Amino acid sequence: MASTSRIFEYFVVCGLGPEIRALDGLKGFHGAEEMYMPAFIDQFPHSGHALYPPPPPQLPTCVLPAGVRIYSSRLDANDVSTYPRSYPIVLTEGDGSKIYVSCIAFRDPICEDIIEAYQIPVNSFADKCICFVSHSPCFQVLRDALEEIFVLCFSPAGCSKPLWDIISHVVSNVPLPTPGKDRVLFAIDNCLLSAETPPKEWLPHADISFQPLVQCLDVDKLIQLFTAVLLERRILLRSNKYTLLTLVSEAICHLIYPIRWQHVYIPIIFSSGVDYIDAPTPYMMGLHSGVDTSTVTMDGVVVVDLEYNRITTTEDIPPIPESEHSFLRGEILKLLQPNVVAIDYMKINLGSMGDYSLRTATKSWGQDHDFQLRLIFLRFFAQIMSGYRNFIDNALPTGFNAQAFLKKRSRATNQPVESMLMIMQFIETQGFLDYLERCNNAEEFTNNLLDKLQDATGRGQSPLAIFPSHVADPEIITIADSEIEGSEPGNRHCYKSFPANARTEEQEEKRKSILALVGGASKQVPSSPAVRISGGPKAESLSPRERAAERERMVLDIKVKLQRDYGFVF
């Protein structure tokens, strides 16, 4: 039977709330050319829900990172920029756990009471975002379910039940599948959806395609990005597509398995958060390529432009040692360009002699390719960390005898220790030290695929031997469709805008009081723009001690804002 945990923890609607303020903090409506702060509008269940903590307060600014714009028109079939956009985002909680959010952003009519209170032109529209929130990385299921709800809402045929009744049934009744044991089937109106997760003995669940990563970056750029992430540099991804920023961030985090990214992780930062790029701590962040970064220094930041296959940085990234680099590059090329790699091979059936990755030559990119790419990187770790278990020493402060490990590698490869800069930096990272700590926790680390792979390789076995040879067919768990009291067969529910959820009496009173205050107040006079905190006297007018103090103040300010806006604890 499936677990009691649920796939869908919350359904949330974000957009223009009753308290309108511009991105620079000014309250009120200041024209359609201004961008406004997004807010929570609706959610199910309400925050008093017992199973899960409420959605993080920064969710609205994360799902609408550019802010909310006001428009005079809705969707224009001839203008792609007006189309709804579907994209995932990932948030990181203070304890390092991730929250996965599937989003659809679209233009929706502004509520009449808000239009009246703020004297916004009638028939105006604003950005709105509907979201499914989950702690499970079921990206595809979250997206499929959300898109079906969106289509039901705006389809001329409507839906068979009130939309929020359908939403509440899905959120309340669809369980999270037990890994490798069962498959959950559920329906949204007449659309049948399914969800399952891989066995615990497999690679960690990654319900994404790795194809966008390998399409955006060539092999050498991919390895360069991988190395920078492994060495915990400051990484800034740029793209004009939110989906790419999230998928590439998630993909690279899976490729460094069994190492875990231990630092700031914001696949999509909101447009007004550009100052975060100056954060002194390692981070992985994504920023829309349309956002100006001329106000930040970028010193030491590894900037990855996904649209142009370009990586720039002011600091050198030490290369992976030649033998492991050659293996990694060759295996990736075999997977990505099998017809070129195998062009000299005899065109006869050699049966089991054929390489697994070469046998995917005629297939379009799919889950087999995702699995093979992840296995290539795991095999890389098995090589570069060869024999590491012999040097775990809990008597040392780090728990690892790095000098002895490097000397052993030097003898084995006939390379001087001084040439191993990349490995020297890697074994000093927080990610590597975290891995060693988990190795000591037998209960948490029972399925150590790296150790299994190193042992299998030592016995001359195939890398595939570390995975279960047979996986039983999953048990099918069907979630019955909801029966809504009072619904009549043939009665359809149609909507011209995304409907509001039934508000509590307290929520309704609060909304009315906010709008009444706005309606009774005169239009605010805009104050002068706020001075950037990171500003101050010009650097050349400061003494070295003053410059150091200014830098320390800037660092503290960025850390405070990261903690306030994203919940990161330093």
Coordinates of C-alpha atoms in Angstrom, one line a residue:
M1 CA 0.0 0.0 0.0
A2 CA 1.2 3.5 -0.8
S3 CA 2.7 5.7 2.0
T4 CA 0.5 8.2 4.0
S5 CA 2.6 11.1 2.6
R6 CA 1.0 12.9 -0.3
I7 CA 2.4 14.1 -3.7
F8 CA 0.5 17.3 -3.7
E9 CA 1.0 19.2 -0.4
Y10 CA -0.5 22.6 -1.4
F11 CA -2.2 24.3 -4.3
V12 CA -1.3 28.0 -4.2
V13 CA -2.4 31.0 -6.3
C14 CA 0.0 34.0 -6.3
G15 CA -0.5 37.4 -8.0
L16 CA -1.8 40.8 -7.3
G17 CA -3.2 40.9 -3.7
P18 CA -5.3 43.6 -2.0
E19 CA -2.2 45.3 -0.6
I20 CA -0.5 46.6 -3.8
R21 CA 3.1 47.8 -3.7
A22 CA 5.7 48.3 -6.3
L23 CA 9.0 46.3 -6.3
D24 CA 10.8 49.3 -4.8
G25 CA 8.4 49.3 -1.8
L26 CA 6.1 52.1 -2.8
K27 CA 2.5 51.4 -1.8
G28 CA -0.4 51.8 -4.2
F29 CA -1.0 51.7 -8.0
H30 CA 1.6 53.7 -10.0
G31 CA 0.7 52.9 -13.5
A32 CA 0.9 49.9 -15.9
E33 CA 4.6 50.5 -16.6
E34 CA 5.5 49.7 -13.0
M35 CA 6.2 46.2 -11.7
Y36 CA 4.5 45.1 -8.5
M37 CA 5.2 42.7 -5.6
P38 CA 3.4 39.3 -6.0
A39 CA 1.5 38.0 -3.0
F40 CA -0.4 35.0 -1.8
I41 CA -4.0 35.1 -3.2
D42 CA -5.5 31.6 -2.5
Q43 CA -4.4 28.2 -1.3
F44 CA -5.7 24.8 -0.4
P45 CA -5.5 23.7 2.3
H46 CA -5.2 26.7 4.5
S47 CA -2.1 27.1 6.6
G48 CA -3.7 25.3 9.6
H49 CA -3.3 22.0 7.7
A50 CA -1.8 19.5 10.1
L51 CA 0.2 17.3 7.7
Y52 CA 2.7 19.8 6.3
P53 CA 4.1 23.2 7.3
P54 CA 2.7 26.2 5.3
P55 CA 4.3 27.2 2.0
P56 CA 7.4 29.4 2.6
P57 CA 6.6 33.1 2.8
Q58 CA 9.0 33.9 -0.1
L59 CA 7.0 31.6 -2.5
P60 CA 5.2 34.4 -4.4
T61 CA 8.4 36.3 -5.2
C62 CA 10.0 33.0 -6.3
V63 CA 7.2 31.8 -8.6
L64 CA 6.9 35.3 -10.2
P65 CA 10.5 36.4 -10.0
A66 CA 10.1 39.4 -12.4
G67 CA 7.2 40.7 -10.3
V68 CA 3.6 41.4 -11.4
R69 CA 2.9 43.5 -14.5
I70 CA -0.5 45.0 -15.3
Y71 CA -1.8 44.8 -18.9
S72 CA -4.7 46.2 -20.9
S73 CA -5.3 43.0 -22.8
R74 CA -5.3 39.2 -22.2
L75 CA -3.9 36.5 -24.5
D76 CA -3.1 37.5 -28.1
A77 CA -2.8 34.5 -30.5
N78 CA -0.4 36.5 -32.6
D79 CA 1.9 37.5 -29.7
V80 CA 3.9 34.6 -28.1
S81 CA 4.9 36.8 -25.1
T82 CA 1.2 36.8 -23.9
Y83 CA 1.0 33.0 -23.8
P84 CA 0.8 31.1 -20.5
R85 CA 4.2 29.8 -19.3
S86 CA 4.7 26.5 -17.5
Y87 CA 7.9 26.0 -15.5
P88 CA 9.3 24.4 -12.3
I89 CA 11.1 26.0 -9.4
V90 CA 13.0 24.6 -6.5
L91 CA 13.3 26.2 -3.0
T92 CA 15.7 25.2 -0.3
E93 CA 14.7 25.2 3.4
G94 CA 16.9 26.0 6.3
D95 CA 17.7 22.4 6.9
G96 CA 18.7 21.8 3.3
S97 CA 15.6 20.0 2.2
K98 CA 14.0 21.0 -1.1
I99 CA 10.5 22.2 -2.0
Y100 CA 9.5 21.4 -5.6
V101 CA 7.0 23.8 -7.2
S102 CA 5.3 23.5 -10.6
C103 CA 4.0 26.8 -11.9
I104 CA 1.8 28.2 -14.6
A105 CA 1.9 31.9 -15.1
F106 CA -0.7 33.7 -17.1
R107 CA -2.7 36.9 -17.5
D108 CA -5.9 37.0 -15.6
P109 CA -8.5 39.8 -15.0
I110 CA -7.9 41.9 -11.9
C111 CA -10.7 41.6 -9.3
E112 CA -13.2 44.4 -9.5
D113 CA -12.9 45.4 -5.9
I114 CA -9.1 45.9 -6.3
I115 CA -9.7 47.9 -9.5
E116 CA -12.2 50.1 -7.8
A117 CA -10.1 50.7 -4.6
Y118 CA -6.9 51.5 -6.5
Q119 CA -8.5 53.3 -9.4
I120 CA -6.9 50.9 -11.9
P121 CA -8.4 51.1 -15.5
V122 CA -11.3 48.8 -15.9
N123 CA -10.9 45.6 -17.8
S124 CA -7.2 45.4 -16.7
F125 CA -5.3 42.1 -16.4
A126 CA -2.3 41.1 -14.2
D127 CA 0.2 38.2 -14.0
K128 CA -1.1 35.3 -11.9
C129 CA 0.6 32.1 -11.1
I130 CA -1.0 28.8 -10.0
C131 CA 1.3 26.2 -8.3
F132 CA 1.5 22.7 -6.9
V133 CA 3.9 22.5 -4.0
S134 CA 5.5 19.3 -2.9
H135 CA 8.6 17.9 -1.1
S136 CA 8.7 15.1 -3.7
P137 CA 10.7 15.7 -6.9
C138 CA 7.8 14.4 -9.1
F139 CA 8.4 17.1 -11.6
Q140 CA 6.4 15.5 -14.5
V141 CA 3.4 14.5 -12.4
L142 CA 3.2 18.0 -10.8
R143 CA 3.3 19.6 -14.2
D144 CA 0.8 17.3 -15.9
A145 CA -1.7 17.7 -13.0
L146 CA -1.3 21.5 -13.0
E147 CA -1.7 21.8 -16.7
E148 CA -4.8 19.7 -16.7
I149 CA -6.3 22.0 -14.0
F150 CA -5.4 25.1 -16.0
V151 CA -7.0 23.6 -19.2
L152 CA -10.1 22.6 -17.3
C153 CA -10.5 26.1 -16.0
F154 CA -10.3 27.9 -19.3
S155 CA -11.7 25.2 -21.6
P156 CA -15.0 26.3 -23.3
A157 CA -16.4 22.9 -22.3
G158 CA -15.7 23.6 -18.6
C159 CA -15.4 20.9 -16.0
S160 CA -17.8 18.4 -14.4
K161 CA -17.3 19.7 -10.9
P162 CA -16.4 23.1 -9.3
L163 CA -12.7 23.6 -9.9
W164 CA -11.7 24.0 -6.3
D165 CA -13.5 20.8 -5.4
I166 CA -11.3 19.0 -8.0
I167 CA -8.2 20.7 -6.6
S168 CA -9.0 19.8 -3.0
H169 CA -9.7 16.2 -3.9
V170 CA -6.4 15.8 -5.7
V171 CA -4.4 17.5 -2.9
S172 CA -6.2 15.5 -0.1
N173 CA -6.3 12.0 -1.6
V174 CA -3.3 11.3 -3.9
P175 CA -0.6 9.4 -1.9
L176 CA 3.1 9.4 -2.6
P177 CA 4.0 6.0 -4.1
T178 CA 6.2 3.7 -2.1
P179 CA 9.6 3.6 -3.9
G180 CA 9.7 0.6 -6.3
K181 CA 6.6 -0.9 -4.8
D182 CA 3.5 0.7 -6.3
R183 CA 2.1 2.9 -9.0
V184 CA -0.7 5.4 -8.1
L185 CA -3.4 6.1 -10.7
F186 CA -5.7 9.1 -10.2
A187 CA -7.9 11.2 -12.4
I188 CA -8.4 15.0 -12.9
D189 CA -11.9 15.2 -14.4
N190 CA -11.5 12.8 -17.3
C191 CA -7.7 12.8 -17.6
L192 CA -5.9 9.7 -16.1
L193 CA -2.5 10.4 -14.5
S194 CA 0.0 8.1 -12.8
A195 CA 2.9 8.4 -10.4
E196 CA 5.7 6.0 -9.3
T197 CA 9.2 6.4 -7.9
P198 CA 12.2 4.1 -8.4
P199 CA 13.5 1.6 -5.8
K200 CA 15.7 2.9 -3.0
E201 CA 18.5 0.7 -4.4
W202 CA 18.7 2.8 -7.6
L203 CA 20.1 6.2 -8.2
P204 CA 18.2 8.9 -6.3
H205 CA 14.8 9.9 -7.8
A206 CA 15.3 12.5 -10.5
D207 CA 12.0 13.0 -12.4
I208 CA 13.7 15.3 -15.0
S209 CA 15.3 14.9 -18.4
F210 CA 19.0 15.6 -18.6
Q211 CA 18.7 16.4 -22.3
P212 CA 18.4 20.2 -21.8
L213 CA 21.8 20.2 -20.0
V214 CA 23.6 18.4 -22.8
Q215 CA 21.8 20.4 -25.4
C216 CA 22.8 23.8 -23.9
L217 CA 26.4 22.9 -23.2
D218 CA 29.0 21.0 -25.2
V219 CA 31.0 18.2 -23.6
D220 CA 33.9 20.5 -22.5
K221 CA 31.6 23.2 -21.1
L222 CA 29.6 20.5 -19.3
I223 CA 32.8 19.1 -17.6
Q224 CA 33.9 22.6 -16.8
L225 CA 30.6 23.4 -15.1
F226 CA 30.6 20.0 -13.3
T227 CA 34.1 20.8 -12.0
A228 CA 33.2 24.2 -10.8
V229 CA 30.2 22.8 -8.9
L230 CA 32.2 20.0 -7.4
L231 CA 34.8 22.5 -6.2
E232 CA 32.0 24.7 -4.7
R233 CA 32.6 27.8 -6.7
R234 CA 30.0 30.6 -7.0
I235 CA 27.9 29.6 -10.0
L236 CA 25.4 31.9 -11.8
L237 CA 23.3 30.3 -14.6
R238 CA 21.8 32.7 -17.2
S239 CA 18.9 31.9 -19.5
N240 CA 15.8 33.6 -20.8
K241 CA 13.7 30.5 -19.9
Y242 CA 12.9 29.7 -16.3
T243 CA 12.5 26.0 -17.0
L244 CA 16.1 25.7 -18.3
L245 CA 17.5 27.4 -15.1
T246 CA 15.7 24.9 -12.9
L247 CA 16.3 21.8 -15.0
V248 CA 20.0 22.5 -15.5
S249 CA 20.5 23.3 -11.8
E250 CA 18.8 20.1 -10.7
A251 CA 20.6 18.0 -13.4
I252 CA 24.0 19.1 -12.3
C253 CA 23.1 18.5 -8.6
H254 CA 22.3 14.9 -9.6
L255 CA 25.5 14.4 -11.6
I256 CA 27.6 15.2 -8.5
Y257 CA 26.0 12.3 -6.7
P258 CA 27.1 10.8 -4.2
I259 CA 28.2 14.3 -3.2
R260 CA 25.5 16.8 -2.1
W261 CA 25.5 20.5 -2.8
Q262 CA 25.8 22.1 0.7
H263 CA 25.5 25.8 -0.1
V264 CA 23.0 28.4 -1.2
Y265 CA 20.8 27.0 -3.9
I266 CA 18.4 29.3 -5.8
P267 CA 17.7 28.0 -9.3
I268 CA 15.7 31.2 -10.0
I269 CA 16.4 34.4 -8.1
F270 CA 13.9 37.2 -8.5
S271 CA 14.9 40.2 -10.6
S272 CA 15.4 42.6 -7.6
G273 CA 17.7 40.1 -5.9
V274 CA 20.7 40.9 -8.2
D275 CA 22.7 41.9 -5.1
Y276 CA 22.8 38.3 -4.0
I277 CA 25.4 37.7 -6.8
D278 CA 27.9 39.5 -4.6
A279 CA 27.4 36.9 -1.8
P280 CA 30.9 35.7 -0.6
T281 CA 29.7 32.2 0.1
P282 CA 29.6 29.4 -2.5
Y283 CA 26.2 29.3 -4.3
M284 CA 24.3 28.0 -7.3
M285 CA 21.8 30.5 -8.6
G286 CA 19.9 31.1 -11.8
L287 CA 19.0 34.5 -13.2
H288 CA 16.9 35.5 -16.2
S289 CA 19.2 36.7 -18.9
G290 CA 17.1 39.9 -19.4
V291 CA 18.1 41.1 -15.9
D292 CA 20.9 43.7 -15.8
T293 CA 23.9 42.7 -13.7
S294 CA 26.1 45.8 -14.4
T295 CA 25.7 46.9 -10.7
V296 CA 27.5 43.8 -9.3
T297 CA 31.2 43.0 -9.5
M298 CA 31.1 39.3 -10.7
D299 CA 34.6 38.8 -9.4
G300 CA 35.2 35.0 -9.1
V301 CA 31.7 34.2 -10.3
V302 CA 31.4 31.3 -12.8
V303 CA 28.8 32.7 -15.3
V304 CA 27.2 30.0 -17.4
D305 CA 25.2 31.4 -20.4
L306 CA 22.9 28.5 -21.4
E307 CA 21.7 30.2 -24.6
Y308 CA 25.2 30.7 -26.0
N309 CA 27.1 27.7 -24.7
R310 CA 29.5 30.0 -22.9
I311 CA 31.2 30.0 -19.5
T312 CA 33.2 33.0 -18.2
T313 CA 35.0 33.5 -14.9
T314 CA 37.8 35.6 -13.6
E315 CA 39.3 32.7 -11.6
D316 CA 40.9 29.5 -13.0
I317 CA 39.1 26.3 -12.4
P318 CA 41.7 23.5 -12.0
P319 CA 41.2 20.7 -14.5
I320 CA 40.2 17.2 -13.7
P321 CA 43.3 14.9 -13.9
E322 CA 44.0 13.7 -17.4
S323 CA 43.1 10.0 -17.0
E324 CA 39.7 10.7 -15.4
H325 CA 39.0 13.6 -17.7
S326 CA 39.7 11.4 -20.8
F327 CA 37.4 8.7 -19.4
L328 CA 34.6 11.3 -18.6
R329 CA 34.9 13.1 -22.0
G330 CA 35.0 9.9 -24.0
E331 CA 32.1 8.2 -22.3
I332 CA 29.9 11.3 -22.6
L333 CA 30.7 11.6 -26.3
K334 CA 29.8 7.9 -26.7
L335 CA 26.4 8.6 -25.3
L336 CA 25.8 11.9 -27.1
Q337 CA 27.4 11.1 -30.5
P338 CA 27.3 7.2 -30.7
N339 CA 27.2 7.2 -34.5
V340 CA 30.3 9.3 -34.8
V341 CA 32.2 7.3 -32.1
A342 CA 31.2 4.0 -33.6
I343 CA 31.8 5.0 -37.3
D344 CA 34.7 2.6 -37.7
Y345 CA 32.9 -0.4 -36.1
M346 CA 31.9 -3.4 -38.2
K347 CA 28.2 -3.3 -39.0
I348 CA 27.4 -6.8 -37.8
N349 CA 25.6 -8.0 -34.8
L350 CA 28.1 -8.8 -32.1
G351 CA 25.4 -9.6 -29.5
S352 CA 26.5 -8.9 -25.9
M353 CA 29.9 -7.5 -27.1
G354 CA 28.2 -4.3 -28.0
D355 CA 28.5 -1.4 -25.6
Y356 CA 25.3 -0.4 -23.9
S357 CA 25.6 3.3 -24.7
L358 CA 26.3 2.5 -28.4
R359 CA 23.1 0.4 -28.6
T360 CA 21.1 3.6 -27.9
A361 CA 22.3 5.1 -31.2
T362 CA 19.0 4.9 -33.0
K363 CA 16.9 6.0 -30.0
S364 CA 15.8 9.6 -29.3
W365 CA 16.8 10.9 -26.0
G366 CA 14.9 9.2 -23.2
Q367 CA 15.2 7.7 -19.7
D368 CA 17.9 5.2 -20.8
H369 CA 20.1 8.2 -21.8
D370 CA 19.4 9.9 -18.5
F371 CA 20.4 6.8 -16.6
Q372 CA 23.6 6.2 -18.6
L373 CA 24.7 9.8 -18.2
R374 CA 24.3 9.6 -14.4
L375 CA 26.1 6.2 -14.3
I376 CA 29.0 7.7 -16.3
F377 CA 29.5 10.4 -13.6
L378 CA 29.2 7.8 -10.8
R379 CA 31.9 5.7 -12.6
F380 CA 34.0 8.9 -12.7
F381 CA 33.7 9.2 -8.9
A382 CA 34.6 5.6 -8.4
Q383 CA 37.9 6.3 -10.3
I384 CA 38.9 9.6 -8.8
M385 CA 38.0 8.4 -5.2
S386 CA 39.6 5.0 -5.7
G387 CA 40.6 3.5 -2.4
Y388 CA 39.3 6.4 -0.4
R389 CA 37.9 4.1 2.3
N390 CA 41.4 3.1 3.3
F391 CA 42.1 6.7 4.3
I392 CA 39.1 7.4 6.5
D393 CA 40.5 8.3 9.9
N394 CA 38.1 9.5 12.5
A395 CA 41.0 10.5 14.8
L396 CA 41.8 13.4 12.4
P397 CA 39.7 16.6 12.5
T398 CA 38.4 16.1 9.0
G399 CA 38.0 12.4 9.3
F400 CA 40.2 11.8 6.3
N401 CA 44.0 11.4 5.8
A402 CA 44.3 13.6 2.7
Q403 CA 48.1 13.5 2.5
A404 CA 48.3 9.7 2.6
F405 CA 45.5 9.5 0.0
L406 CA 47.3 11.9 -2.4
K407 CA 50.6 10.1 -1.9
K408 CA 49.0 6.8 -2.8
R409 CA 47.4 8.3 -5.9
S410 CA 50.8 9.9 -6.8
R411 CA 52.5 6.5 -6.8
A412 CA 49.7 4.8 -8.7
T413 CA 49.5 7.4 -11.5
N414 CA 53.2 8.4 -11.5
Q415 CA 52.1 12.0 -11.1
P416 CA 53.5 14.5 -8.5
V417 CA 51.1 15.5 -5.8
E418 CA 51.5 19.2 -6.9
S419 CA 49.8 18.3 -10.2
M420 CA 46.6 17.2 -8.3
L421 CA 45.2 20.7 -7.5
M422 CA 41.7 19.7 -8.5
I423 CA 41.7 16.7 -6.2
M424 CA 43.3 18.6 -3.4
Q425 CA 40.6 21.2 -3.5
F426 CA 37.9 18.6 -3.9
I427 CA 38.8 16.7 -0.7
E428 CA 38.7 20.0 1.2
T429 CA 35.1 20.8 0.1
Q430 CA 32.2 20.8 2.5
G431 CA 30.5 18.3 0.1
F432 CA 33.3 15.8 0.5
L433 CA 33.4 16.2 4.2
D434 CA 29.6 15.8 4.4
Y435 CA 30.0 12.6 2.4
L436 CA 32.5 11.2 4.8
E437 CA 30.2 12.0 7.7
R438 CA 27.4 10.1 6.1
C439 CA 29.7 7.2 5.5
N440 CA 30.0 6.9 9.2
N441 CA 26.2 6.8 9.6
A442 CA 25.5 3.2 8.6
E443 CA 21.8 3.6 9.2
E444 CA 21.5 6.6 6.8
F445 CA 24.0 5.4 4.3
T446 CA 23.0 1.7 3.8
N447 CA 22.7 2.1 0.0
N448 CA 26.2 3.5 -0.9
L449 CA 26.3 3.0 -4.7
L450 CA 29.8 4.4 -4.9
D451 CA 31.2 1.7 -2.6
K452 CA 29.1 -1.0 -4.4
L453 CA 30.5 0.2 -7.8
Q454 CA 34.1 0.3 -6.6
D455 CA 33.7 -3.3 -5.2
A456 CA 32.0 -4.5 -8.4
T457 CA 34.8 -3.0 -10.5
G458 CA 37.4 -4.6 -8.3
R459 CA 35.7 -8.0 -9.0
G460 CA 35.7 -7.3 -12.8
Q461 CA 31.9 -7.0 -12.9
S462 CA 29.8 -4.7 -15.1
P463 CA 28.7 -1.4 -13.5
L464 CA 25.1 -2.5 -14.0
A465 CA 25.7 -5.3 -11.4
I466 CA 25.2 -2.8 -8.6
F467 CA 21.5 -2.4 -9.4
P468 CA 18.8 -5.0 -8.7
S469 CA 18.6 -7.5 -11.6
H470 CA 14.9 -7.9 -11.3
V471 CA 12.3 -5.4 -10.2
A472 CA 8.8 -6.8 -9.5
D473 CA 5.8 -5.2 -11.3
P474 CA 4.4 -2.4 -9.1
E475 CA 1.1 -2.8 -7.3
I476 CA -1.5 -0.6 -8.9
I477 CA -3.3 1.8 -6.5
T478 CA -6.3 3.6 -8.0
I479 CA -7.6 6.7 -6.3
A480 CA -11.4 6.9 -6.8
D481 CA -12.8 10.0 -8.4
S482 CA -14.4 12.5 -6.1
E483 CA -18.1 12.6 -5.6
I484 CA -19.2 16.1 -5.0
E485 CA -22.5 16.5 -3.1
G486 CA -25.1 18.3 -5.1
S487 CA -23.3 18.0 -8.4
E488 CA -25.6 17.1 -11.3
P489 CA -24.7 14.9 -14.3
G490 CA -24.2 17.0 -17.4
N491 CA -23.8 20.3 -15.4
R492 CA -20.6 22.0 -16.5
H493 CA -18.6 24.6 -14.6
C494 CA -17.1 27.3 -16.9
Y495 CA -14.9 30.2 -15.8
K496 CA -13.7 33.4 -17.4
S497 CA -10.9 33.9 -14.9
F498 CA -9.3 31.6 -12.4
P499 CA -11.8 31.4 -9.6
A500 CA -11.2 32.4 -6.0
N501 CA -11.3 29.8 -3.3
A502 CA -14.0 30.2 -0.7
R503 CA -12.5 32.6 1.9
T504 CA -13.0 32.3 5.6
E505 CA -15.1 35.0 7.3
E506 CA -11.8 36.3 8.9
Q507 CA -10.1 36.4 5.5
E508 CA -13.0 38.2 3.9
E509 CA -13.1 40.9 6.6
K510 CA -9.4 41.5 6.4
R511 CA -9.6 41.9 2.6
K512 CA -12.5 44.4 2.9
S513 CA -10.8 46.5 5.5
I514 CA -7.6 46.7 3.5
L515 CA -9.4 47.8 0.3
A516 CA -11.6 50.2 2.3
L517 CA -8.5 52.0 3.7
V518 CA -7.1 52.2 0.2
G519 CA -10.3 53.5 -1.3
G520 CA -10.6 56.2 1.3
A521 CA -7.0 57.4 1.1
S522 CA -5.7 59.9 -1.3
K523 CA -3.2 58.7 -3.9
Q524 CA 0.2 58.5 -2.3
V525 CA 2.9 60.8 -3.6
P526 CA 5.9 58.7 -4.6
S527 CA 8.9 59.1 -2.4
S528 CA 12.4 59.3 -3.7
P529 CA 13.8 55.9 -4.7
A530 CA 15.5 54.0 -1.9
V531 CA 19.3 54.2 -1.8
R532 CA 21.0 50.8 -2.5
I533 CA 22.4 49.4 0.7
S534 CA 25.4 48.2 -1.1
G535 CA 26.2 51.8 -2.1
G536 CA 28.1 54.3 0.0
P537 CA 31.3 56.3 -0.5
K538 CA 33.4 55.7 -3.5
A539 CA 36.0 53.0 -2.8
E540 CA 38.9 55.3 -3.8
S541 CA 38.0 57.7 -1.0
L542 CA 38.2 55.0 1.7
S543 CA 41.2 53.9 3.6
P544 CA 42.1 50.1 3.4
R545 CA 40.6 49.6 6.9
E546 CA 37.4 51.5 5.8
R547 CA 37.2 49.4 2.6
A548 CA 37.5 46.2 4.6
A549 CA 34.7 47.4 7.0
E550 CA 32.5 48.4 4.1
R551 CA 33.1 45.0 2.5
E552 CA 32.2 43.3 5.8
R553 CA 29.0 45.3 6.1
M554 CA 28.0 44.4 2.5
V555 CA 28.6 40.7 3.2
L556 CA 26.5 40.9 6.3
D557 CA 23.8 42.7 4.5
I558 CA 23.6 40.1 1.7
K559 CA 23.6 37.2 4.2
V560 CA 20.7 38.9 6.2
K561 CA 18.7 39.4 2.9
L562 CA 19.3 35.8 1.9
Q563 CA 18.1 34.6 5.3
R564 CA 15.1 36.9 5.1
D565 CA 14.0 36.2 1.5
Y566 CA 15.0 32.5 1.2
G567 CA 15.5 31.1 4.7
F568 CA 19.2 30.2 4.3
V569 CA 21.0 29.9 7.6
F570 CA 24.8 30.7 7.7

